[in-house]
Coordinates of C-alpha atoms in Angstrom, one line a residue:
X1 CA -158.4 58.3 131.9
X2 CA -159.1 61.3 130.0
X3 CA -157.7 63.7 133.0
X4 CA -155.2 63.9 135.0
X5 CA -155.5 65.0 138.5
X6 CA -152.6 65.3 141.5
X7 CA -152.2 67.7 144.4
X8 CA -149.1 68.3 146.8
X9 CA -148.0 70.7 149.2
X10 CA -145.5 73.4 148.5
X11 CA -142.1 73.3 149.7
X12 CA -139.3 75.2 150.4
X13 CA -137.3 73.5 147.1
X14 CA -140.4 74.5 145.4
X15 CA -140.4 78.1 145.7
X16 CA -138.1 81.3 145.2
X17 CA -136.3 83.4 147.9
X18 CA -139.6 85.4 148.4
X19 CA -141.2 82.1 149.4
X20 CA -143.5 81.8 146.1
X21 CA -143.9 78.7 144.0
X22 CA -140.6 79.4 141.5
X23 CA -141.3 79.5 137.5
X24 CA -139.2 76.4 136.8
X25 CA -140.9 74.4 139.2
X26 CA -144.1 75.1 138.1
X27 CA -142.9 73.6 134.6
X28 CA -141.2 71.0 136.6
X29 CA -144.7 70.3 138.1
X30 CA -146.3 70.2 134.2
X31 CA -144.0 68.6 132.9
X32 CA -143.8 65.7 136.1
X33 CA -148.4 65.5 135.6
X34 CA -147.6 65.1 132.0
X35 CA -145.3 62.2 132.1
X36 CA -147.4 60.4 134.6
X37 CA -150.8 60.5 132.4
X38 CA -148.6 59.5 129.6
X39 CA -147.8 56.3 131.5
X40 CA -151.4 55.6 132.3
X41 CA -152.3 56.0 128.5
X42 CA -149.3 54.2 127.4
X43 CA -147.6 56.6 125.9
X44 CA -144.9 56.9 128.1
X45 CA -141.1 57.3 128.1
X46 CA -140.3 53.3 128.1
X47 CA -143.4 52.5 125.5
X48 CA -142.1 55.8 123.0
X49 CA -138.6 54.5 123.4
X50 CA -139.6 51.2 121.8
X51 CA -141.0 53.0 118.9
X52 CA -137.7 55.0 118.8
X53 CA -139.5 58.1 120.0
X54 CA -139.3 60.5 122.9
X55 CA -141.8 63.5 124.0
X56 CA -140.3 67.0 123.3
X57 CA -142.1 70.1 124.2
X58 CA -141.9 72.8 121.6
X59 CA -144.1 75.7 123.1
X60 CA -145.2 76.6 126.7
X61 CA -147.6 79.2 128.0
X62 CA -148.3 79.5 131.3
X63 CA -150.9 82.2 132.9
X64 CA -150.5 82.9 136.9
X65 CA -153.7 84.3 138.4
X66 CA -151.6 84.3 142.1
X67 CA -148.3 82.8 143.6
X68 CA -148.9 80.2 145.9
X69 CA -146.7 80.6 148.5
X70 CA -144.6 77.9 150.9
X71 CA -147.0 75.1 152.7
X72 CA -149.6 76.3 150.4
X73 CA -151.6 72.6 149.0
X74 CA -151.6 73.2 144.7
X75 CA -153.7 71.2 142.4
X76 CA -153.0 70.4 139.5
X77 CA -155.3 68.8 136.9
X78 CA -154.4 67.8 133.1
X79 CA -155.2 66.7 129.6
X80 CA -154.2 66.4 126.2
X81 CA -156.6 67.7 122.7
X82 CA -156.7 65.6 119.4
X83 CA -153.1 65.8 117.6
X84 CA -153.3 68.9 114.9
X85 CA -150.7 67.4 112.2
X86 CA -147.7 66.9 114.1
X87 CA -148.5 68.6 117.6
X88 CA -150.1 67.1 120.7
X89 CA -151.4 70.1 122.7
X90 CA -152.1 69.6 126.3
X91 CA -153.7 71.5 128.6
X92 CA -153.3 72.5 132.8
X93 CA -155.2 74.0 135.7
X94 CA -153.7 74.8 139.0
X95 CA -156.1 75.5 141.8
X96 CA -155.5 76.0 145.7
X97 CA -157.0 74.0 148.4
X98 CA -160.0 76.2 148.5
X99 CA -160.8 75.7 144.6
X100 CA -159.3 79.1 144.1
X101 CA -158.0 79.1 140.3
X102 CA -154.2 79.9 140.9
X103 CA -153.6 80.0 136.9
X104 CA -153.5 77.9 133.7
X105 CA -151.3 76.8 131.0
X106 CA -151.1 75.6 127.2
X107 CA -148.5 73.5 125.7
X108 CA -147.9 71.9 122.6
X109 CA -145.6 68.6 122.2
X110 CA -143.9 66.5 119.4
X111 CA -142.6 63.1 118.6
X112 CA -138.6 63.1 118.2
X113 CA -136.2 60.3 117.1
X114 CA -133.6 60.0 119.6
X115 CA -131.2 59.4 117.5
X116 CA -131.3 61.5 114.5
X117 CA -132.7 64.0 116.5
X118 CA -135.7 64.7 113.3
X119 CA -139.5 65.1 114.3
X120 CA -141.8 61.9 113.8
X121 CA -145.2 61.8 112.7
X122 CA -148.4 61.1 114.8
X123 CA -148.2 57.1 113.7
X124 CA -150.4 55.3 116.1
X125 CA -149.8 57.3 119.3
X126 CA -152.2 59.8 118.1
X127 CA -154.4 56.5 118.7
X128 CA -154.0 56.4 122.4
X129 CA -154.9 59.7 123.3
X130 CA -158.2 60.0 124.9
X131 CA -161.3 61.7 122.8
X132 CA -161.5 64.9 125.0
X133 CA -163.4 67.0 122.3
X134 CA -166.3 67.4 125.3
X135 CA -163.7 69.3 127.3
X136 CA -163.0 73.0 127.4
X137 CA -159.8 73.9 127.3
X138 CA -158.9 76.9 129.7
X139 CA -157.0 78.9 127.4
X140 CA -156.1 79.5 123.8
X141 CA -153.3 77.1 122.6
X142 CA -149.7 78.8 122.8
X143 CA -148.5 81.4 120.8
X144 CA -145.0 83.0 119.4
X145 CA -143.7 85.7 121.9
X146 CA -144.1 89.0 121.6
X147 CA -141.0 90.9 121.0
X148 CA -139.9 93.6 123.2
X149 CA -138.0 97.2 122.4
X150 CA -135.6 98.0 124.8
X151 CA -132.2 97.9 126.1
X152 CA -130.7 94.8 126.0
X153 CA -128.6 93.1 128.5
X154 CA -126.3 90.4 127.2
X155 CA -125.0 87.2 129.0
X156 CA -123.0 84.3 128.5
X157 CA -124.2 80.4 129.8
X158 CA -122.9 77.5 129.3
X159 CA -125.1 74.6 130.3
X160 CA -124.2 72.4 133.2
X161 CA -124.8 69.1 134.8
X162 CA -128.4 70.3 136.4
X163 CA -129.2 71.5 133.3
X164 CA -129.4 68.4 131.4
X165 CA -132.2 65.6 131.2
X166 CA -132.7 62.0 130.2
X167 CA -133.1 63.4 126.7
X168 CA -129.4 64.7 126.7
X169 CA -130.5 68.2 125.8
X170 CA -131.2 71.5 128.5
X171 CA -134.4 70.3 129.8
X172 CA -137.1 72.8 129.4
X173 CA -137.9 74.0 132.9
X174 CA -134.7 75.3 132.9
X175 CA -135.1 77.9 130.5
X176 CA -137.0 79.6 132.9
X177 CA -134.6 79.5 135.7
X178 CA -132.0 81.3 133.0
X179 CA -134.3 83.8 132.3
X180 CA -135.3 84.7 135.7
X181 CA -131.8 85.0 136.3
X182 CA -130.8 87.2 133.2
X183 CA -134.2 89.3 134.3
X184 CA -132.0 89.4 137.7
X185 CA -132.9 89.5 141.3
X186 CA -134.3 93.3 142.1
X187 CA -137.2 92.5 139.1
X188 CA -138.0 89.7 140.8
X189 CA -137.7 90.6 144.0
X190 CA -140.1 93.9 142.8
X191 CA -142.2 91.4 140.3
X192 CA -143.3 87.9 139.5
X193 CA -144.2 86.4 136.1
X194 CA -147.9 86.7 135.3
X195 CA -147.6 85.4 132.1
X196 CA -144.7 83.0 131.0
X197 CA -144.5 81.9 127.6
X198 CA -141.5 80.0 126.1
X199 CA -141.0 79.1 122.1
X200 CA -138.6 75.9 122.3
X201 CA -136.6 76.5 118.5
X202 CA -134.2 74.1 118.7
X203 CA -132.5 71.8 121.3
X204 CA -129.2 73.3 123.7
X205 CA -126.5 70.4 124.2
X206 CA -123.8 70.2 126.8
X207 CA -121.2 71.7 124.9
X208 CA -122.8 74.7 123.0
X209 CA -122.5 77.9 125.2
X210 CA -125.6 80.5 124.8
X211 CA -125.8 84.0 124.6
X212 CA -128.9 85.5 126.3
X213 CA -130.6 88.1 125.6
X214 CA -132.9 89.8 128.3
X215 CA -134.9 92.8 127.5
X216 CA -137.1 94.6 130.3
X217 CA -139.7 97.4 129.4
X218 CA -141.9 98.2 131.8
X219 CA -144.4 95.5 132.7
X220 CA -143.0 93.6 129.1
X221 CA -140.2 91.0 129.2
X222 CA -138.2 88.9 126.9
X223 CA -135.5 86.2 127.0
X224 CA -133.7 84.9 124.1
X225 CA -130.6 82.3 123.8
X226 CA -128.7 82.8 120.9
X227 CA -125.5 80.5 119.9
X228 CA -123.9 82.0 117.4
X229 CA -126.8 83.5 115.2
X230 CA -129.5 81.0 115.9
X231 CA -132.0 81.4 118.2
X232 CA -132.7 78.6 120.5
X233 CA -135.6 79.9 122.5
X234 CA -137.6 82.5 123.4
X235 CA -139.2 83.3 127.2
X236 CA -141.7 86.2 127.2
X237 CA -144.3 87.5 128.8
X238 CA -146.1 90.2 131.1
X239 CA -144.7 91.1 134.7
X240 CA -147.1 91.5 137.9
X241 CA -145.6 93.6 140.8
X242 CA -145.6 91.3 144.1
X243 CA -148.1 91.9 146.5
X244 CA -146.9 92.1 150.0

């Protein structure tokens, strides 16, 4: 199955307080159409866990052409590249009911040992994804963020229980939810995010409390979690003013 389709109808746990699909949930959404073509190529959670190996995302890039908003039917549609090295990118397309092209994203994955928490090599997973070299992939594959000059606004977070995942680390949907909140509610009330793109450094546990960093110029944006001095992640992108 060398793509992944699915489609659903937006709800209200889906979207923000301006009734538009919410950042997180459109990684949620990836992250869900991943895991399920992962299963079907056996390369799923309970097969990787055998092998003492779990799926970790490392970069994210997501382009939004529009917002769907609240009852709006979303399709989504995936598929993974050839491994380069250690990375499995994967790619997504989200479309409306009428085949409108809502937006697209590019994401690049790793193997990681459970345990000692170190990066594994391809082995013979690389083996079971599908040869999609006849496919075009809708964008670039994701880059660093751009940094941002500014003023800075500094807060504290300390991850909580909804912040965690089966992994045992901040999952990384909600990195997006933290920076939309540092970014705060009149910008996105005023804006949404047209372009989202998130550089995963190194993994947030329960106990370690992160500084963020948000940064606002114009239609420029960045988000940065810092504990101590070492950067966890980085959320960037461009802003879009809502239309009404």
């Amino acid at each position: 199955m060398k793509i992944y389709r699915d489609e659903f109808v937006l709800r209200t746990c889906n979207c923000d307080f301006q009734g538009t699909w919410r950042p997180s949930a459109i990684l949620e959404t990836m992250q869900e159409a991943a895991g399920m073509h992962s299963e079907i190529l056996g390369c799923g959670r309970e097969p990787l866990l055998k092998k003492n190996a779990v799926w970790i995302l490392t970069r994210n890039d997501v382009r939004m052409n529009r917002y769907p908003r609240v009852g709006e039917r979303v399709r989504v549609e995936t598929f993974p590249m050839p491994n380069r090295r250690w990375f499995f990118p994967r790619y997504f397309i989200f479309q409306a009911e009428s085949g409108e092209k809502l937006g697209c994203a590019s994401t690049l994955w790793v193997l990681l040992d459970p345990v000692s928490r170190k990066m594994l090599p391809p082995g013979d997973v690389a083996d079971l994804i599908p040869d999609n070299s006849d496919l075009t992939p809708p964008m670039g594959m994701p880059a660093a963020v751009e940094a941002v000059e500014g003023e800075e606004k500094i807060f504290s977070r300390m991850p909580g229980y909804t912040d965690l995942d089966v992994n045992q680390h901040v999952n990384n949907t909600r990195y997006a939810d933290w920076a939309c909140d540092a970014l705060g509610v009149e910008c996105m009330r005023e804006n949404c995010l047209a372009t989202m793109q998130v550089n995963y450094h190194a993994e947030v546990l329960p106990d370690q409390a992160i500084t963020l960093h948000a940064i606002c110029d114009g239609e420029k944006y960045q988000v940065s979690g810092y504990r101590e001095d070492k950067l966890h992640f980085e959320l960037g992108g461009c802003l879009a003013r809502r239309k009404s």
